[in-house]
Amino acid sequence: MPAWFNSVWPVATFILGGASAYLRDFITEKRQIAREANARQADRDKVITERRETFELEHLERLNEALQKLGRAVGKAHVIDMRTSQDTGHYAGTLLPEGDSEAFSQANRDVHMLRNLVLDDALRAKVEQAHKALNVPSSMHRADPREAERRFAEAIVMLDNVQTDIAARIREIYLTASLPVPLG
């Protein structure tokens, strides 16, 4: 070996050792930064999911209650209209008493407001259909009582179906909320 090699080799190995240590530390730090960023993103995702689930649960529960109130108000109006039809032969011939009318209107407003906040598109469409169907009998002025009775029965079936779907979605949210969120 040449003499210069013996004097350069220790310096070169020192520089290569320092460079490799620096490179190792750099890679380790980058990996640590990436792990921390992934953990922060996972935490943000978890918080967003929890907020979404809380929002959805709250609104579905309120909507379910509002639909129940609307169903009761529609049923009460239907009974009043059917009694009137026994005397007149026509459906929906009288105005509702003021308290019943206000309950009917308030329930309609609540369902209308809450149905637009349903996140699931298919469920929102079912709620809209049931909401419309529940209002059909009260708009059937001077109609055939048998047709009104049929439309009322259809609306109640739609109401039952949509409330079953809402309950299923609520159960689904509770079931998935207990599962751990996957990292990465």
Short mmCIF file of C-alpha atoms in Angstrom, two decimals:
data_model
loop_
_atom_site.label_atom_id
_atom_site.label_comp_id
_atom_site.label_asym_id
_atom_site.label_seq_id
_atom_site.Cartn_x
_atom_site.Cartn_y
_atom_site.Cartn_z
CA MET A 1 0.00 0.00 0.00
CA PRO A 2 1.23 3.45 -0.78
CA ALA A 3 2.19 5.69 2.12
CA TRP A 4 -0.45 8.29 1.31
CA PHE A 5 -3.13 5.58 1.64
CA ASN A 6 -2.19 4.89 5.25
CA SER A 7 -2.54 8.56 6.10
CA VAL A 8 -5.77 9.15 4.08
CA TRP A 9 -7.57 5.95 5.10
CA PRO A 10 -8.24 6.91 8.76
CA VAL A 11 -9.55 10.33 7.70
CA ALA A 12 -11.74 8.79 4.98
CA THR A 13 -13.18 6.20 7.39
CA PHE A 14 -13.85 8.94 9.96
CA ILE A 15 -15.69 11.03 7.34
CA LEU A 16 -17.61 7.99 6.00
CA GLY A 17 -18.53 6.95 9.57
CA GLY A 18 -19.76 10.48 10.36
CA ALA A 19 -21.70 10.66 7.10
CA SER A 20 -23.33 7.28 7.66
CA ALA A 21 -24.23 8.25 11.26
CA TYR A 22 -25.69 11.51 9.99
CA LEU A 23 -27.63 9.66 7.27
CA ARG A 24 -28.91 7.08 9.78
CA ASP A 25 -30.04 9.85 12.17
CA PHE A 26 -31.65 11.77 9.29
CA ILE A 27 -33.62 8.70 8.13
CA THR A 28 -34.64 7.85 11.70
CA GLU A 29 -35.82 11.43 12.30
CA LYS A 30 -37.81 11.45 9.02
CA ARG A 31 -39.49 8.18 9.99
CA GLN A 32 -40.29 9.55 13.45
CA ILE A 33 -41.76 12.71 11.93
CA ALA A 34 -43.84 10.60 9.54
CA ARG A 35 -45.09 8.39 12.42
CA GLU A 36 -46.02 11.46 14.46
CA ALA A 37 -47.81 13.02 11.46
CA ASN A 38 -49.72 9.77 10.89
CA ALA A 39 -50.67 9.63 14.58
CA ARG A 40 -51.89 13.26 14.48
CA GLN A 41 -53.87 12.54 11.31
CA ALA A 42 -55.38 9.44 12.91
CA ASP A 43 -56.37 11.53 15.94
CA ARG A 44 -57.94 14.18 13.67
CA ASP A 45 -59.79 11.48 11.72
CA LYS A 46 -61.05 9.96 14.96
CA VAL A 47 -62.29 13.33 16.22
CA ILE A 48 -64.00 14.05 12.88
CA THR A 49 -65.63 10.61 12.89
CA GLU A 50 -66.80 11.06 16.48
CA ARG A 51 -68.24 14.52 15.68
CA ARG A 52 -70.00 13.17 12.61
CA GLU A 53 -71.43 10.24 14.55
CA THR A 54 -72.56 12.50 17.39
CA PHE A 55 -74.19 14.90 14.93
CA GLU A 56 -75.88 12.09 13.03
CA LEU A 57 -77.10 10.33 16.18
CA GLU A 58 -78.52 13.50 17.66
CA HIS A 59 -80.37 14.42 14.50
CA LEU A 60 -81.66 10.93 13.77
CA GLU A 61 -83.02 10.65 17.30
CA ARG A 62 -84.70 14.05 17.01
CA LEU A 63 -86.04 13.17 13.56
CA ASN A 64 -87.44 9.88 14.81
CA GLU A 65 -89.24 11.72 17.61
CA ALA A 66 -90.52 14.40 15.20
CA LEU A 67 -91.81 11.71 12.83
CA GLN A 68 -93.59 10.07 15.75
CA LYS A 69 -95.24 13.37 16.67
CA LEU A 70 -96.23 13.95 13.05
CA GLY A 71 -97.68 10.45 12.84
CA ARG A 72 -99.80 11.13 15.94
CA ALA A 73 -100.94 14.51 14.58
CA VAL A 74 -101.81 12.99 11.20
CA GLY A 75 -103.70 10.17 12.92
CA LYS A 76 -105.68 12.62 15.02
CA ALA A 77 -106.53 14.73 11.96
CA HIS A 78 -107.51 11.60 10.06
CA VAL A 79 -109.89 10.51 12.81
CA ILE A 80 -111.51 13.96 12.84
CA ASP A 81 -111.83 13.93 9.05
CA MET A 82 -113.27 10.41 9.03
CA ARG A 83 -115.89 11.43 11.61
CA THR A 84 -116.84 14.35 9.40
CA SER A 85 -117.04 12.07 6.38
CA GLN A 86 -119.61 9.92 8.16
CA ASP A 87 -121.94 12.93 8.27
CA THR A 88 -121.08 14.53 4.92
CA GLY A 89 -119.91 11.62 2.78
CA HIS A 90 -116.76 13.60 1.96
CA TYR A 91 -113.35 13.46 3.57
CA ALA A 92 -111.57 16.44 5.22
CA GLY A 93 -114.47 18.78 5.48
CA THR A 94 -113.63 20.53 8.78
CA LEU A 95 -110.80 22.55 10.25
CA LEU A 96 -108.78 21.02 13.04
CA PRO A 97 -109.12 22.48 16.53
CA GLU A 98 -106.47 25.14 17.17
CA GLY A 99 -104.26 22.98 19.44
CA ASP A 100 -104.36 20.05 17.02
CA SER A 101 -103.69 22.31 14.07
CA GLU A 102 -100.67 23.85 15.81
CA ALA A 103 -99.32 20.41 16.77
CA PHE A 104 -99.73 19.25 13.16
CA SER A 105 -97.95 22.35 11.80
CA GLN A 106 -95.13 22.18 14.35
CA ALA A 107 -94.53 18.49 13.70
CA ASN A 108 -94.39 19.19 9.96
CA ARG A 109 -91.89 22.02 10.49
CA ASP A 110 -89.70 19.85 12.71
CA VAL A 111 -89.66 16.94 10.26
CA HIS A 112 -88.96 19.28 7.34
CA MET A 113 -86.05 20.92 9.18
CA LEU A 114 -84.53 17.66 10.43
CA ARG A 115 -84.97 15.58 7.29
CA ASN A 116 -82.62 17.88 5.41
CA LEU A 117 -79.87 17.10 7.92
CA VAL A 118 -79.92 13.34 7.33
CA LEU A 119 -76.47 12.46 6.01
CA ASP A 120 -77.39 9.22 4.24
CA ASP A 121 -78.93 10.12 0.85
CA ALA A 122 -81.10 7.01 0.57
CA LEU A 123 -82.45 7.43 4.10
CA ARG A 124 -83.12 11.14 3.48
CA ALA A 125 -85.11 10.24 0.35
CA LYS A 126 -87.20 7.72 2.31
CA VAL A 127 -87.88 10.32 5.01
CA GLU A 128 -88.96 12.84 2.36
CA GLN A 129 -91.31 10.29 0.77
CA ALA A 130 -92.86 9.39 4.13
CA HIS A 131 -93.19 13.06 5.04
CA LYS A 132 -95.01 13.80 1.80
CA ALA A 133 -97.21 10.73 2.18
CA LEU A 134 -98.18 11.74 5.72
CA ASN A 135 -99.45 15.08 4.41
CA VAL A 136 -101.53 13.62 1.57
CA PRO A 137 -104.63 12.67 3.59
CA SER A 138 -105.01 16.14 5.09
CA SER A 139 -104.93 17.68 1.62
CA MET A 140 -107.66 15.43 0.22
CA HIS A 141 -110.55 17.88 0.66
CA ARG A 142 -113.95 16.53 -0.30
CA ALA A 143 -112.39 13.22 -1.38
CA ASP A 144 -113.84 9.74 -1.20
CA PRO A 145 -113.38 8.53 2.42
CA ARG A 146 -112.25 5.06 1.25
CA GLU A 147 -109.49 6.60 -0.89
CA ALA A 148 -108.45 8.80 2.03
CA GLU A 149 -108.38 5.77 4.33
CA ARG A 150 -106.19 3.91 1.80
CA ARG A 151 -103.77 6.85 1.48
CA PHE A 152 -103.63 7.21 5.27
CA ALA A 153 -102.80 3.50 5.65
CA GLU A 154 -100.05 3.80 3.00
CA ALA A 155 -98.59 6.80 4.82
CA ILE A 156 -98.54 4.95 8.14
CA VAL A 157 -96.77 1.98 6.54
CA MET A 158 -94.20 4.36 5.05
CA LEU A 159 -93.78 6.00 8.45
CA ASP A 160 -93.22 2.64 10.13
CA ASN A 161 -90.71 1.63 7.45
CA VAL A 162 -88.71 4.84 7.65
CA GLN A 163 -88.63 4.72 11.45
CA THR A 164 -87.36 1.15 11.20
CA ASP A 165 -84.63 2.36 8.81
CA ILE A 166 -83.72 5.23 11.15
CA ALA A 167 -83.48 2.81 14.08
CA ALA A 168 -81.27 0.50 12.00
CA ARG A 169 -78.94 3.41 11.17
CA ILE A 170 -78.77 4.43 14.84
CA ARG A 171 -77.87 0.85 15.81
CA GLU A 172 -75.26 0.75 13.05
CA ILE A 173 -73.62 3.92 14.33
CA TYR A 174 -73.50 2.57 17.87
CA LEU A 175 -72.06 -0.74 16.69
CA THR A 176 -69.31 0.82 14.57
CA ALA A 177 -68.51 3.50 17.16
CA SER A 178 -67.19 0.82 19.52
CA LEU A 179 -64.70 -0.51 16.96
CA PRO A 180 -61.13 0.82 17.06
CA VAL A 181 -60.11 3.19 14.29
CA PRO A 182 -57.36 1.62 12.13
CA LEU A 183 -54.09 3.55 12.07
CA GLY A 184 -52.57 4.31 8.72
#
